[in-house]
PDB file of C-alpha atoms and ligand atoms in Angstrom:
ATOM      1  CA  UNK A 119      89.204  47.442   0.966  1.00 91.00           C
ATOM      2  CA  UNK A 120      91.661  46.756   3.514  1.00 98.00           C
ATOM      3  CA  UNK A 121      94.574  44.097   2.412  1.00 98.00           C
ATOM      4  CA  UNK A 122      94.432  41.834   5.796  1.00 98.00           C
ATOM      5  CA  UNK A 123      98.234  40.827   6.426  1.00 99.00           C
ATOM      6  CA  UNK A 124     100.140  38.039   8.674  1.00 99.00           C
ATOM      7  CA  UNK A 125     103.753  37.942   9.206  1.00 98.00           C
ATOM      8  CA  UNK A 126     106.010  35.063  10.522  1.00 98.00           C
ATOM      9  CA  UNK A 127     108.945  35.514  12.213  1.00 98.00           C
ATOM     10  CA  UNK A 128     111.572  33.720  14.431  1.00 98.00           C
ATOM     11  CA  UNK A 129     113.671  36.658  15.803  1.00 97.00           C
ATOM     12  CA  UNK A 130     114.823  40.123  15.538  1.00 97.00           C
ATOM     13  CA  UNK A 131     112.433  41.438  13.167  1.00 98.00           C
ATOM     14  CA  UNK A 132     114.284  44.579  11.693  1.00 98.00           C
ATOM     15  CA  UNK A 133     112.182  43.713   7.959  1.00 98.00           C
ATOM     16  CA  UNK A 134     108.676  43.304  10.085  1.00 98.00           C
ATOM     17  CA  UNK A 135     109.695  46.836  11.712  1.00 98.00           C
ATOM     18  CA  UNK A 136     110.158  48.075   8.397  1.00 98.00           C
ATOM     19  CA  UNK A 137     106.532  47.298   6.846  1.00 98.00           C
ATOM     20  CA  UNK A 138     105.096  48.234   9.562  1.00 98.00           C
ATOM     21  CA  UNK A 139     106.764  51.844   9.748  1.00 98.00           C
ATOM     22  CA  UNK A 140     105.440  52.186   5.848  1.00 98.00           C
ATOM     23  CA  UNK A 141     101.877  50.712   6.773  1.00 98.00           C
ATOM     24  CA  UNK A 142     101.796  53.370   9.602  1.00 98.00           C
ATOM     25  CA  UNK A 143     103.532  56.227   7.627  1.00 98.00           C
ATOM     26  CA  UNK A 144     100.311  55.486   4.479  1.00 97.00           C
ATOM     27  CA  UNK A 145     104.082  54.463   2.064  1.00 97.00           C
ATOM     28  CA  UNK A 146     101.556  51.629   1.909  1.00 98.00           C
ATOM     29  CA  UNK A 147      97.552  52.398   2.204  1.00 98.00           C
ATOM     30  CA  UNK A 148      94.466  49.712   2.409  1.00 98.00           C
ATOM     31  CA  UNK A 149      96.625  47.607   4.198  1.00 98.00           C
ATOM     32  CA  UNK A 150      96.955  46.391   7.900  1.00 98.00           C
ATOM     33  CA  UNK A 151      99.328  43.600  10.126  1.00 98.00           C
ATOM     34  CA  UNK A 152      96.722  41.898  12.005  1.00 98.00           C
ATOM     35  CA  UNK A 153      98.206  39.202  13.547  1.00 98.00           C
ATOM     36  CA  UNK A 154     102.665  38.333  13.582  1.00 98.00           C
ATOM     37  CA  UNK A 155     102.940  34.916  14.408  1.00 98.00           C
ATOM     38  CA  UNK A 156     106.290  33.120  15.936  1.00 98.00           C
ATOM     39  CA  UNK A 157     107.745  30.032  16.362  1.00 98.00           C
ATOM     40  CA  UNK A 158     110.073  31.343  19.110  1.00 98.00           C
ATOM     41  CA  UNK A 159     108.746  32.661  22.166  1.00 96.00           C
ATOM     42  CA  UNK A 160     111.556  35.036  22.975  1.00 95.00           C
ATOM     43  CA  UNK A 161     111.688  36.935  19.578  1.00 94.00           C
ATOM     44  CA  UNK A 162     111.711  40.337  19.526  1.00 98.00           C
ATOM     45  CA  UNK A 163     109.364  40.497  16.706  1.00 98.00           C
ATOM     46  CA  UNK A 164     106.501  39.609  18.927  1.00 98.00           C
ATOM     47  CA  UNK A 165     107.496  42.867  21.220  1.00 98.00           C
ATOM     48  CA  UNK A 166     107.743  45.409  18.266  1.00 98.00           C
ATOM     49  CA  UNK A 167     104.108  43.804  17.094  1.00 98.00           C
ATOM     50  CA  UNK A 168     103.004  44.150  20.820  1.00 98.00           C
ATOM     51  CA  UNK A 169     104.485  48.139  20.714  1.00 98.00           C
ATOM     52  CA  UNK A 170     102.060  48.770  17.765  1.00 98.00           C
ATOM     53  CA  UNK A 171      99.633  46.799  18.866  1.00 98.00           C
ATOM     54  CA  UNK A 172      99.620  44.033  16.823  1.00 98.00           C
ATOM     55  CA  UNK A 173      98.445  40.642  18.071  1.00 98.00           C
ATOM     56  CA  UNK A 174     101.372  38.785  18.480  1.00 98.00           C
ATOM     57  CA  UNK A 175     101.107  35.071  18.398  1.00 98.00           C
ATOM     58  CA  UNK A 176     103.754  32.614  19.571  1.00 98.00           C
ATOM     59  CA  UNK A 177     102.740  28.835  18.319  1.00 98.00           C
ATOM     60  CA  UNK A 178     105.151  26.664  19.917  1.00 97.00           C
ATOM     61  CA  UNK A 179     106.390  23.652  17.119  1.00 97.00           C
ATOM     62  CA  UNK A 180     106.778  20.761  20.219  1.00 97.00           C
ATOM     63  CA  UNK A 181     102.998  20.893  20.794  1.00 97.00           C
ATOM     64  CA  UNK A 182     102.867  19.810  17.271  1.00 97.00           C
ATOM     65  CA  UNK A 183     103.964  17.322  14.492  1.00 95.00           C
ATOM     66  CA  UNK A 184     104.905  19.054  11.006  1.00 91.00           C
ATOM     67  CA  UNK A 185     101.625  18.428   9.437  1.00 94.00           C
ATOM     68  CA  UNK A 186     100.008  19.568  12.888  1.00 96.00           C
ATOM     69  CA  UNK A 187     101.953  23.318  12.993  1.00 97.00           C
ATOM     70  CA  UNK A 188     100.665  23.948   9.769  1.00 96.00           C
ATOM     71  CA  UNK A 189      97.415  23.878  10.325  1.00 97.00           C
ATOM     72  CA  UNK A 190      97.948  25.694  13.717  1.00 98.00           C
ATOM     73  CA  UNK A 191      99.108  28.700  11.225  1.00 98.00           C
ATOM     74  CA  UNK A 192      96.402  27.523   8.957  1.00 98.00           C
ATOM     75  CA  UNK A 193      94.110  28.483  11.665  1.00 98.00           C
ATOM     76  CA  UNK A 194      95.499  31.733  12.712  1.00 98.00           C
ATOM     77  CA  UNK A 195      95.472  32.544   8.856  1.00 98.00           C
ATOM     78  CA  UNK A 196      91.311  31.921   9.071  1.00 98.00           C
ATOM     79  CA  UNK A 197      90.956  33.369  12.126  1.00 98.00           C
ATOM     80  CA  UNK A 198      91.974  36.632  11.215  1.00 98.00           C
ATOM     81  CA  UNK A 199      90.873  36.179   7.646  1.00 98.00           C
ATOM     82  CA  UNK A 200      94.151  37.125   6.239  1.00 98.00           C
ATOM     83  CA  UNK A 201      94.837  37.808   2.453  1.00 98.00           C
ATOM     84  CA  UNK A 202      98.619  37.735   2.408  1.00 99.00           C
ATOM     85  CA  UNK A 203     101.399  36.113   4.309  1.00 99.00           C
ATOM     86  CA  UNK A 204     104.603  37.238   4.791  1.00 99.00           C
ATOM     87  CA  UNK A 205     107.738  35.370   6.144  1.00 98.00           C
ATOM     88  CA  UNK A 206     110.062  37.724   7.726  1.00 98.00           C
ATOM     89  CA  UNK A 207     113.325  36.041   9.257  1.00 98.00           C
ATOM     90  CA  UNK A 208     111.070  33.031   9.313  1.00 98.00           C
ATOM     91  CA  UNK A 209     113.515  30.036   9.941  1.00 95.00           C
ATOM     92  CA  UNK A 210     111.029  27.005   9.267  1.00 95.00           C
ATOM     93  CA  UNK A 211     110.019  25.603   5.931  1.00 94.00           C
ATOM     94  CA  UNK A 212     106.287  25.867   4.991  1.00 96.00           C
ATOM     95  CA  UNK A 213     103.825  23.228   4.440  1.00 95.00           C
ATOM     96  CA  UNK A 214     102.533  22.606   1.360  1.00 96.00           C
ATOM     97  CA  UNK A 215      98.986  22.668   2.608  1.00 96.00           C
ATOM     98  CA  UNK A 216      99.449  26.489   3.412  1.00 97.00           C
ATOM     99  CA  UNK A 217     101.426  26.942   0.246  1.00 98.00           C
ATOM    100  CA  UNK A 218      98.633  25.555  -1.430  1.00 97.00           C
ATOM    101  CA  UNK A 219      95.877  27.441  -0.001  1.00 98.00           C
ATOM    102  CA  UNK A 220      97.887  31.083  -0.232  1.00 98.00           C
ATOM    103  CA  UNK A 221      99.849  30.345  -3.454  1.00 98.00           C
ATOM    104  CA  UNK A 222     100.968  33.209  -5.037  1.00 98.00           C
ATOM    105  CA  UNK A 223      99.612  35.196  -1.807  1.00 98.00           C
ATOM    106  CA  UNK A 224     103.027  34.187   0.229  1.00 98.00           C
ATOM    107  CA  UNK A 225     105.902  36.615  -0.192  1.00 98.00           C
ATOM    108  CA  UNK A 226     109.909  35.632   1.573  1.00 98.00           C
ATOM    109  CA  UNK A 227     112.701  38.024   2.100  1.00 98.00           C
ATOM    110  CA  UNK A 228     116.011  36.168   1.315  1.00 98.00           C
ATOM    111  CA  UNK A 229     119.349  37.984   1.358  1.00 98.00           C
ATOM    112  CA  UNK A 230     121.049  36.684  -1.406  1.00 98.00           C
ATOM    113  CA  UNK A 231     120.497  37.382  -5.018  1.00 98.00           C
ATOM    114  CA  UNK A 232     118.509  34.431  -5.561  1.00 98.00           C
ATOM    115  CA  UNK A 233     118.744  32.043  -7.067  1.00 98.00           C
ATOM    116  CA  UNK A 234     122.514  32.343  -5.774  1.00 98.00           C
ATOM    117  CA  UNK A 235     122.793  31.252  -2.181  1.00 98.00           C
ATOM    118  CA  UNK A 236     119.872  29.479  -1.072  1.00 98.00           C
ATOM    119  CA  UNK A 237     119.089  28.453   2.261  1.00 97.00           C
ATOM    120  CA  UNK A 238     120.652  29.284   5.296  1.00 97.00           C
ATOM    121  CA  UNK A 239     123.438  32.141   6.206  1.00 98.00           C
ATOM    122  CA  UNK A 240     123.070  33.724   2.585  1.00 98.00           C
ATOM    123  CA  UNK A 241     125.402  36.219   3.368  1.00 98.00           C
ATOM    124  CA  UNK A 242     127.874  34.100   4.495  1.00 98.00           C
ATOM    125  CA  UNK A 243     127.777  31.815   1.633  1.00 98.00           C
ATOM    126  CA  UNK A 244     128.253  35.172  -0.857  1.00 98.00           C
ATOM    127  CA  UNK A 245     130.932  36.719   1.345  1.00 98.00           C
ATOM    128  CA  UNK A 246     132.804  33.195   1.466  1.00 98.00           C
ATOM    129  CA  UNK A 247     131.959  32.558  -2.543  1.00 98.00           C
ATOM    130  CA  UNK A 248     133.950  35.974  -3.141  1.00 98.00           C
ATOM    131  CA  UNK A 249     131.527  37.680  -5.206  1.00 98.00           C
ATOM    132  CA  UNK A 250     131.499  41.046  -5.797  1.00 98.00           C
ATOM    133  CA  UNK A 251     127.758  41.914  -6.122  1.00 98.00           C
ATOM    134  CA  UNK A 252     125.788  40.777  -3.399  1.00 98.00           C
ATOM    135  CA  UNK A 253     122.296  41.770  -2.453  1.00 98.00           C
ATOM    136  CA  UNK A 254     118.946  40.262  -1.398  1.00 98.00           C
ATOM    137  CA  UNK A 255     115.287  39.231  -2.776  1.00 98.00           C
ATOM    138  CA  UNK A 256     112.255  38.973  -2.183  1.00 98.00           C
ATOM    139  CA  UNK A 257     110.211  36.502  -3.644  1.00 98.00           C
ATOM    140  CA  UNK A 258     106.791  34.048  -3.956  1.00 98.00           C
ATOM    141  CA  UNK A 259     106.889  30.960  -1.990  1.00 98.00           C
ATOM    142  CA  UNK A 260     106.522  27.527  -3.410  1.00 97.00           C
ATOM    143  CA  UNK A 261     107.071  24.035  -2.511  1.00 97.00           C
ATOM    144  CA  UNK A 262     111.022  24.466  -3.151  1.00 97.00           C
ATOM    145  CA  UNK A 263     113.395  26.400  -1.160  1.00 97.00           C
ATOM    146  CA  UNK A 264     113.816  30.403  -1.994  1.00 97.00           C
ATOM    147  CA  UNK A 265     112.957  28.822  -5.109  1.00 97.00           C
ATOM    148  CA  UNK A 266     109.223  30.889  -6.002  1.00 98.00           C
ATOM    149  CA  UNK A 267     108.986  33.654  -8.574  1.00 98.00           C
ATOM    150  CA  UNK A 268     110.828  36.656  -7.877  1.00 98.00           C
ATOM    151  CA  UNK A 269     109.318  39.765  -7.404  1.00 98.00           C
ATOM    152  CA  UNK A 270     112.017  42.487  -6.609  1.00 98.00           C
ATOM    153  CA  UNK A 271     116.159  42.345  -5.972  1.00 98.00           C
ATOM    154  CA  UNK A 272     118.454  45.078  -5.080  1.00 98.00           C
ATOM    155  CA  UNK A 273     122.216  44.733  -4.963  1.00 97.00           C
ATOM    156  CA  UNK A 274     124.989  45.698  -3.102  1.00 97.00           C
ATOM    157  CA  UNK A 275     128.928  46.004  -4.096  1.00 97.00           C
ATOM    158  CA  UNK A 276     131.251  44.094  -2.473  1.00 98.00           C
ATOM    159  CA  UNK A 277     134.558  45.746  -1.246  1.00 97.00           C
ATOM    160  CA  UNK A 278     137.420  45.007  -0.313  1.00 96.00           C
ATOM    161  CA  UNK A 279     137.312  46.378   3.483  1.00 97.00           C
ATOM    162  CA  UNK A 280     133.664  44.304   4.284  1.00 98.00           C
ATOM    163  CA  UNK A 281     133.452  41.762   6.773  1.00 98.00           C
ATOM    164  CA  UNK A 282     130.792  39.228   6.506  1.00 98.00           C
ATOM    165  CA  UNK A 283     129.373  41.712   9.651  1.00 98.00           C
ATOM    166  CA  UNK A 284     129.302  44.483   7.127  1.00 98.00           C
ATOM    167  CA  UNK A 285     127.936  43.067   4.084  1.00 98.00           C
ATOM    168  CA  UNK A 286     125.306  41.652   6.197  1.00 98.00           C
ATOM    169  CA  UNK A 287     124.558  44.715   7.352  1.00 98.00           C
ATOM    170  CA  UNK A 288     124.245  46.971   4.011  1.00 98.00           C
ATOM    171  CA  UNK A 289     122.295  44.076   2.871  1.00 98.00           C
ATOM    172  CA  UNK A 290     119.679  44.331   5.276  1.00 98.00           C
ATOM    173  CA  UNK A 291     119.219  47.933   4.506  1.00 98.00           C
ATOM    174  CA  UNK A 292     118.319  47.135   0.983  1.00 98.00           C
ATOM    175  CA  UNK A 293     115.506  44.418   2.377  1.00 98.00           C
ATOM    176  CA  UNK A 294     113.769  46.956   4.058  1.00 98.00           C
ATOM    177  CA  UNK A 295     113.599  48.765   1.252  1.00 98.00           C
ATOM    178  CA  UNK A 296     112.462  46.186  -1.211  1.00 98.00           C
ATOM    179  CA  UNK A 297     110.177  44.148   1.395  1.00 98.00           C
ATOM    180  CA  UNK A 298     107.805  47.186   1.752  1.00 98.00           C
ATOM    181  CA  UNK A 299     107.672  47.957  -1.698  1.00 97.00           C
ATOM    182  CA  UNK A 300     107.037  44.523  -2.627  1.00 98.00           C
ATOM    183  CA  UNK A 301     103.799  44.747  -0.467  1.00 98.00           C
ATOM    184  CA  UNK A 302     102.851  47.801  -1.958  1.00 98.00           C
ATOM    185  CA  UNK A 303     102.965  46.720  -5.283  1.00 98.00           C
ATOM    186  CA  UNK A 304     101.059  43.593  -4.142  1.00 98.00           C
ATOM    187  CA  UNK A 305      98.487  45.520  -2.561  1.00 98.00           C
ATOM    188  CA  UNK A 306      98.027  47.883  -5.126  1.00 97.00           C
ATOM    189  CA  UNK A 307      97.487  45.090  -7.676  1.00 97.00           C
ATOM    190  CA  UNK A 308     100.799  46.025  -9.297  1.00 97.00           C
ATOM    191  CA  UNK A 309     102.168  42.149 -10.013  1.00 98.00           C
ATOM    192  CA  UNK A 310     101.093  40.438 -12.483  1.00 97.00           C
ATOM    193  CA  UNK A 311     102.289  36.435 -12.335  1.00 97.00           C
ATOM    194  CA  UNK A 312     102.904  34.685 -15.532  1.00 97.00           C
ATOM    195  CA  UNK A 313     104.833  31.879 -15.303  1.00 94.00           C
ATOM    196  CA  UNK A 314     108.418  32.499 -13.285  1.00 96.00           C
ATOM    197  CA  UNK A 315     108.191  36.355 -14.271  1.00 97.00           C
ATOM    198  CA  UNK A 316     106.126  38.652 -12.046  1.00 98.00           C
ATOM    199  CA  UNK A 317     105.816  41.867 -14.245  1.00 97.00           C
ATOM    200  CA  UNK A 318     105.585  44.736 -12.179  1.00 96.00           C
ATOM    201  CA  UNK A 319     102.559  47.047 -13.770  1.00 94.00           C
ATOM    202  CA  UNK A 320     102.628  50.723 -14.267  1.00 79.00           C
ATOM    203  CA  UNK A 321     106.631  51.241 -13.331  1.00 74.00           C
ATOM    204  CA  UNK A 322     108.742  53.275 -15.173  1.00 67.00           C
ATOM    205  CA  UNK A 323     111.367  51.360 -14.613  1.00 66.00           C
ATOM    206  CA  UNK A 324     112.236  47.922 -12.470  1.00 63.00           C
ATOM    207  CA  UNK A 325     114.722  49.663 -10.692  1.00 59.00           C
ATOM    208  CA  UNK A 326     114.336  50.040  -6.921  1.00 61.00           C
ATOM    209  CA  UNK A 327     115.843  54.082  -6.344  1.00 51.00           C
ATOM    210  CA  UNK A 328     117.472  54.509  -2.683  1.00 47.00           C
ATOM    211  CA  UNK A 329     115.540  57.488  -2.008  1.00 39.00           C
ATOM    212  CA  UNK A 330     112.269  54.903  -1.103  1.00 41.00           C
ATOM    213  CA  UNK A 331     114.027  53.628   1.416  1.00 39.00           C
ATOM    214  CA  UNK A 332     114.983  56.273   4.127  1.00 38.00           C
ATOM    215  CA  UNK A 333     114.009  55.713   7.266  1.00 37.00           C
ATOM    216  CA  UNK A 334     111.739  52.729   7.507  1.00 40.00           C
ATOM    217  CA  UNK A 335     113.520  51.065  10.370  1.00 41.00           C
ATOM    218  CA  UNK A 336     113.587  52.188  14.266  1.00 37.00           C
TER     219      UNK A 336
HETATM  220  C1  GAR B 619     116.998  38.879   7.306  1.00 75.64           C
HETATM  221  O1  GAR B 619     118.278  39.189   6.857  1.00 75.64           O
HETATM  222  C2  GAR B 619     116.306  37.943   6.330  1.00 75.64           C
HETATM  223  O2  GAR B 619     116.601  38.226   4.992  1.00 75.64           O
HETATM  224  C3  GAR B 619     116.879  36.625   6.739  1.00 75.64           C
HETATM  225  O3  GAR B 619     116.912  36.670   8.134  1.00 75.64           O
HETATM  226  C4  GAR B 619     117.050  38.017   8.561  1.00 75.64           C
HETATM  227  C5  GAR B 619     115.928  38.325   9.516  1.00 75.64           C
HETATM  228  O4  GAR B 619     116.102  39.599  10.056  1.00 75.64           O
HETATM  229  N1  GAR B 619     116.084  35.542   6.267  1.00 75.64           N
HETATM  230  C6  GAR B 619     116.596  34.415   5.822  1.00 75.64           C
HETATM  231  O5  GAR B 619     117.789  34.175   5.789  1.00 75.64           O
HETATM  232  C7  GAR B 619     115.581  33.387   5.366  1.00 75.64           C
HETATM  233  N2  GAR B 619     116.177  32.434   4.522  1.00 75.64           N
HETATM  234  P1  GAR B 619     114.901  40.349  10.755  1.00 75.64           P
HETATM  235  O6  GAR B 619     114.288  39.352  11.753  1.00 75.64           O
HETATM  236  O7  GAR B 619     115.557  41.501  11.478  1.00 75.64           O
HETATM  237  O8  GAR B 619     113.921  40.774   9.712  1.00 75.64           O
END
């Protein structure tokens, strides 16, 4: 059976690239993007869908009020009969009536090493915090704010040399290494939820190894 897959996005969508380089390279199997949805017209996102021909959906948020968007994503959800969401560079909060009806079927890249640095610029808050591990997440969504169960991290050292430019930028290539294995894992039936812990099934180990994560991005 084919896991049926939307993905939100608001912009550049390097991470959206990224699963759908594994999806197309079988890193990921019995799984398909069928619809990316945006809340911004011009984001690129909606052109790498479009190259790989993905329906690309742009739902603009002033035809709507908050409770009215949802269920205009609500509705693409249904209409393609999708099993899993994913928010990728998705700069709106979510409903609760779609967190309700996906919980636990809603997955969010953050790049911070939650729960450090929630919310907006991540990366500058770490860089500007001064710490020397940085790194990003991805995680469940609930009702709070990169606040659901996490499901796999990766770090990054912080040196002396970086700019907030170039931690940013060795973050990102740790999210798309840990975004498309967190969809594997979820489409392989690999997560188990209980409580705040998600155990990942049949690992050796937790650990994320760099060799995963060559080449997933254009
Ligand atoms: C990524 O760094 C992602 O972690 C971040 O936005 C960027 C989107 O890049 N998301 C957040 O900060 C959400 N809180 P992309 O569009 O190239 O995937």
């Amino acid at each position: 059976m084919t896991v049926k897959i939307a993905v939100l996005v608001s912009g550049r969508g390097s991470n959206l690239q990224a699963i759908i380089n594994s999806i197309e390279k079988d890193r990921i199997k019995n799984a398909a993007i069928n619809v990316v949805i945006s809340n911004r017209t011009v984001a690129y996102a909606l052109e790498r869908a479009r190259n790989h021909g993905i329906n690309a959906v742009f739902l603009d948020p002033g035809k709507y009020d908050k409770t009215g968007y949802d269920r205009a994503i609500l509705d693409v959800l249904k209409q393609y009969d999708i099993d899993l969401l994913l928010l990728a560079g998705y700069f709106r909060l979510l409903g609760n009536e779609i967190i309700e009806a996906y919980r636990y079927r809603i997955m969010n890249i953050h790049p911070a090493l939650l729960p450090a640095f929630k919310g907006l610029h991540a990366q500058r808050q770490a860089f500007e915090y001064g710490v020397k591990v940085a790194g990003c997440t991805v995680h469940f969504v609930d009702e709070g704010l990169d606040s659901g169960p996490i499901i796999l991290q990766s770090c990054v050292p912080v040196i002396s040399e970086d700019t907030e430019e170039t931690l940013t930028a060795r973050i990102l290539e740790k999210e798309h290494i840990i975004y498309p294995e967190a969809v594997r894992l979820f489409v392989e039936g690999k997560l188990k939820i209980e409580g705040r812990n998600v155990l990942l099934l049949n690992r050796v180990t937790d650990q994320i190894h760099d060799q995963t994560g060559t080449d997933f991005t254009d």
